[in-house]
Structure formats: C-alpha cells, structure tokens
XYZ file of C-alpha atoms in Angstrom:
248
model
C -8.926 0.370 4.934
C -7.419 2.021 2.535
C -7.844 6.076 1.357
C -9.405 7.478 -1.703
C -9.394 8.851 -5.193
C -12.801 9.947 -6.450
C -13.543 10.567 -10.268
C -17.198 11.906 -10.805
C -18.163 12.345 -14.516
C -21.828 12.967 -13.167
C -20.476 16.100 -11.603
C -16.910 16.795 -13.278
C -14.758 16.789 -10.775
C -11.832 14.647 -9.313
C -10.968 14.415 -5.509
C -7.293 13.552 -5.250
C -6.079 11.749 -2.270
C -2.990 13.483 -0.961
C -1.411 11.319 1.736
C -2.272 12.265 5.547
C -4.425 14.545 4.383
C -8.188 13.729 6.049
C -8.848 11.226 3.189
C -10.184 9.233 5.547
C -12.824 11.530 6.834
C -13.085 13.104 3.377
C -14.091 9.897 0.950
C -17.208 8.045 3.640
C -19.192 11.637 3.589
C -18.564 12.272 -0.302
C -19.552 8.121 -0.976
C -22.564 8.481 1.456
C -24.070 11.853 -0.045
C -25.528 10.567 -2.415
C -23.532 12.584 -5.236
C -22.039 9.644 -7.396
C -23.659 8.252 -9.868
C -22.583 4.253 -9.614
C -22.548 3.112 -12.843
C -19.991 6.035 -13.917
C -17.901 7.701 -11.027
C -15.253 5.731 -9.931
C -13.908 5.061 -6.132
C -10.407 3.085 -5.681
C -11.092 2.312 -2.339
C -11.572 -1.202 -1.065
C -13.280 -1.908 2.677
C -12.796 -5.009 4.223
C -15.204 -3.877 6.890
C -17.603 -1.502 7.994
C -20.311 -3.335 5.856
C -22.895 -0.196 6.376
C -20.442 1.488 4.066
C -19.865 -1.084 1.789
C -21.564 -0.141 -0.813
C -21.116 -2.541 -3.903
C -22.598 -0.574 -6.669
C -19.654 2.489 -5.873
C -16.645 0.347 -4.878
C -14.977 0.320 -8.429
C -11.477 -2.082 -8.474
C -9.533 -2.868 -11.074
C -11.871 -4.153 -13.304
C -14.143 -1.369 -13.747
C -10.896 1.057 -13.813
C -9.456 -1.627 -16.834
C -12.361 -1.111 -18.982
C -11.530 2.606 -19.006
C -7.943 2.580 -19.570
C -6.373 -1.032 -20.148
C -3.404 -0.424 -19.334
C -3.732 0.721 -16.061
C -4.208 -2.967 -14.788
C -0.350 -3.532 -15.831
C 0.723 -0.480 -15.146
C -0.734 -0.738 -11.394
C 0.210 -3.974 -9.593
C -3.189 -5.929 -7.927
C -1.488 -6.039 -4.744
C -0.587 -2.011 -4.584
C -3.682 -0.546 -4.074
C -1.920 2.552 -1.982
C -0.723 3.610 -5.432
C -4.195 3.305 -7.000
C -5.271 5.452 -3.979
C -2.846 8.227 -4.204
C -2.789 9.012 -7.848
C -2.110 12.273 -9.260
C -3.889 14.234 -11.311
C -1.000 14.466 -14.381
C -1.103 10.643 -14.209
C -5.193 10.542 -14.272
C -4.927 12.738 -17.473
C -1.848 10.892 -19.135
C -4.352 7.737 -18.398
C -7.769 9.495 -19.992
C -9.430 8.943 -16.614
C -10.144 12.621 -16.115
C -9.807 15.512 -18.703
C -8.762 19.331 -18.564
C -12.200 20.895 -18.192
C -12.459 18.800 -14.890
C -12.206 20.488 -11.123
C -9.371 19.560 -8.973
C -10.480 18.948 -5.611
C -7.894 18.075 -2.524
C -7.412 18.716 0.979
C -4.473 20.244 1.994
C -1.785 20.307 5.262
C 0.417 22.512 6.690
C 3.652 20.850 5.640
C 4.862 20.983 9.074
C 1.869 19.305 10.417
C 2.045 16.715 7.706
C 5.106 15.678 8.268
C 4.941 15.341 11.901
C 1.693 12.646 10.907
C 3.311 10.766 8.229
C 6.384 9.469 10.415
C 4.174 9.310 13.436
C 2.203 7.091 10.969
C 4.318 5.190 10.165
C 6.204 4.676 13.576
C 3.511 4.098 15.592
C 0.260 2.208 16.238
C -3.078 4.313 17.304
C -2.143 3.852 21.088
C 0.942 5.191 20.826
C 2.865 2.172 20.409
C 6.166 1.611 18.348
C 5.294 -0.315 15.442
C 9.504 -1.630 15.255
C 10.833 -0.793 18.831
C 14.806 -1.363 17.489
C 14.006 0.711 14.531
C 12.924 3.599 16.588
C 15.838 3.165 19.026
C 18.104 3.234 16.261
C 16.731 6.151 14.904
C 16.968 8.353 17.932
C 20.310 7.587 18.687
C 21.986 10.361 19.889
C 18.997 12.259 21.606
C 17.503 13.869 18.412
C 14.528 12.125 19.117
C 12.831 9.990 16.190
C 11.337 13.272 14.081
C 14.526 15.175 13.829
C 15.979 11.859 12.986
C 13.462 10.920 10.357
C 13.985 14.297 8.800
C 17.740 14.566 8.766
C 17.549 11.272 6.633
C 15.148 12.114 4.623
C 16.692 15.131 3.331
C 20.033 13.898 3.481
C 18.577 11.090 0.769
C 17.012 13.395 -1.511
C 18.371 13.089 -5.011
C 19.589 9.848 -4.350
C 19.823 6.984 -7.070
C 17.681 4.622 -5.075
C 16.462 7.080 -2.099
C 15.993 3.985 0.745
C 13.028 3.229 2.247
C 10.827 4.869 3.849
C 12.028 7.969 2.416
C 11.129 7.254 -0.990
C 7.654 6.347 -0.251
C 4.556 8.219 -1.362
C 3.335 9.651 1.770
C 6.535 12.543 1.800
C 6.069 13.615 -1.455
C 4.935 17.218 -2.330
C 1.227 18.006 -2.440
C 1.530 20.190 -5.151
C 2.934 16.893 -7.325
C -0.769 15.147 -6.903
C -2.465 18.128 -8.367
C -2.638 20.676 -11.798
C -2.250 24.164 -11.814
C -5.655 25.566 -10.625
C -6.639 22.892 -7.856
C -9.448 23.872 -5.407
C -7.987 23.525 -2.581
C -9.356 23.214 1.273
C -7.154 23.291 4.237
C -7.434 19.964 6.683
C -8.546 22.609 9.456
C -11.716 23.552 7.579
C -12.561 20.157 6.424
C -15.999 19.647 7.804
C -17.557 22.867 6.893
C -15.756 22.882 2.851
C -16.513 19.002 1.962
C -20.310 20.192 3.465
C -20.322 23.030 0.824
C -18.874 20.706 -1.854
C -21.369 18.126 -1.269
C -24.608 20.164 -0.994
C -23.434 21.918 -4.014
C -24.157 19.077 -5.964
C -27.423 18.804 -4.588
C -25.871 15.544 -1.654
C -26.499 15.388 2.154
C -23.806 15.745 3.817
C -23.499 12.701 6.887
C -21.406 13.115 9.791
C -17.976 13.609 8.852
C -15.139 13.329 11.716
C -11.394 13.164 11.811
C -10.441 10.555 13.835
C -6.632 11.463 13.907
C -7.679 15.125 15.190
C -9.194 14.343 18.327
C -6.003 12.758 19.748
C -3.729 15.475 21.489
C -0.370 15.726 19.964
C 2.766 17.509 21.466
C 3.295 20.687 20.169
C 5.647 20.706 17.393
C 8.597 22.559 18.821
C 8.513 19.563 21.320
C 9.035 17.432 18.277
C 11.375 19.235 15.710
C 13.605 21.560 16.430
C 12.916 24.939 14.917
C 15.810 24.926 12.075
C 14.137 21.359 10.940
C 11.106 23.386 11.012
C 12.313 25.924 8.351
C 14.179 23.788 6.037
C 10.561 21.548 5.960
C 8.836 24.687 4.867
C 11.781 25.305 2.439
C 11.054 22.122 0.775
C 7.831 22.128 0.666
C 7.836 25.966 -0.266
C 4.709 25.308 -2.654
C 2.901 23.282 -0.649
C 3.198 26.203 2.530
C 2.432 28.634 -0.101
C -0.969 26.157 -1.406
C -1.990 25.398 2.581
C -1.554 29.783 2.679
C -4.089 30.090 -0.072
C -6.478 27.106 0.521
C -9.746 28.386 2.035
C-alpha cells in the first residue's frame, strides 16, 4: 500500500506525508484511532490488502477530493497515486484543501539517515536483494559503493534542466519543501510517543504503532557513506537538519 496524507477538518490539522519518514506507521494509527470524521476528513491512501484496515468510509480517493477541488483530478493523473500521497502544504493551500489556521504536522528524519533509507528503498527489496542487479553493478563501479555513487550522481545532477531519474524523484525533495513556515514536527526516533500523544489530545485511542523498517539492522552510516559525503548531505539539506534538531 502507498503512504498517506491526512487532512482532518474536524480537528483542524493536516498530517503531511514526507517520503521515507515513517508514514506507513503513522497513517494506520491515526486512521484507526477514532479521531477522524469519515463524512468530511480526507485520507488519500489506497489499500489493496489488510482488509481489517480497509475502512471504505475513510478511504477517500479522487472522487471526493475532486468534489472539494474539481481541478485537482486534472492536475494529478489517476495512475499517479504517489503524487497524491506526497503533496506539499503549499500545494494543498493553493488548492484550498487546507487553510492558514490549520496545524501542519509531520514526522521528520535526519537527512543522512533519510538519504540512506531512500537509496535502500529504491535499490533493494525487503530481503535485501538488489532490485536491478545490472544497475547496482554499474552504479558501484570503482568500488565507491551504491550509496556513495548514488549521492555523487544526484549531487552532480542538481539544477540540471532535465534531472535524470531516479534523482528527480519526490523521495529526494527537501523535507522543508513539504511543510509550512511553522510546522509541528516529530523526530522519527520519537514517532510512537509523539503520535500517541497527538491521538490522545483529540480524545482518541492509539492502537499499537509499529515501524517495520526500523526493526531491521543496518550497517553504520560510515560503512555506507564516506564522512565527506555525509557532510555534503548535511550542507545540502541544511534546513532539514535544523528542522530535525528542533523537532520533539
């Protein structure tokens, strides 16, 4: 299933889905907590399995969103559900799906950790097997390793007129680009207690909140990315790092 964006008109907040920031853990917890009003609130996720979570009255797709903003269904192709999930606050505001008085909420992640997670997600399946062996061999030429090569290729392509895929993907957009100027942000390390507090503040009851990917061990960052490249990432995503440091 795909990540989710939630807009709660009942409780006056929008939960923005920043890629690779634990949205798969946050969305089911919020949706199952009882704090959403199915008659007015919006969820953009589409579930193909997990029937016990498949609340049809909450699963809002293009039809209902188009009822709010007719032009939205034209802007977002029906096949591009990923774009519908990872919409920025600015875009939502422009389309009048949120207003300035709404609270903008998101989970954020350390830029280096998020970058490594993004590359891992795109390169390996859940069993750690390369999705494309030829690509992984090519990108690892010279002994740099896939993470170092991926960063070098992405960094050198920034600002290009036609930035090649996968470097032009939404997963590498800055986290700050999804949010407003005064968001409420939680560190992914504190995801469970913060989301539980959020749900309880609206009178809901938080179900067990898991974070599947975090349960899997991963080599230390220094084994995957050289320190100078990590420094480049921190400089490139400086605003994201500041946001993460200030998050609770």
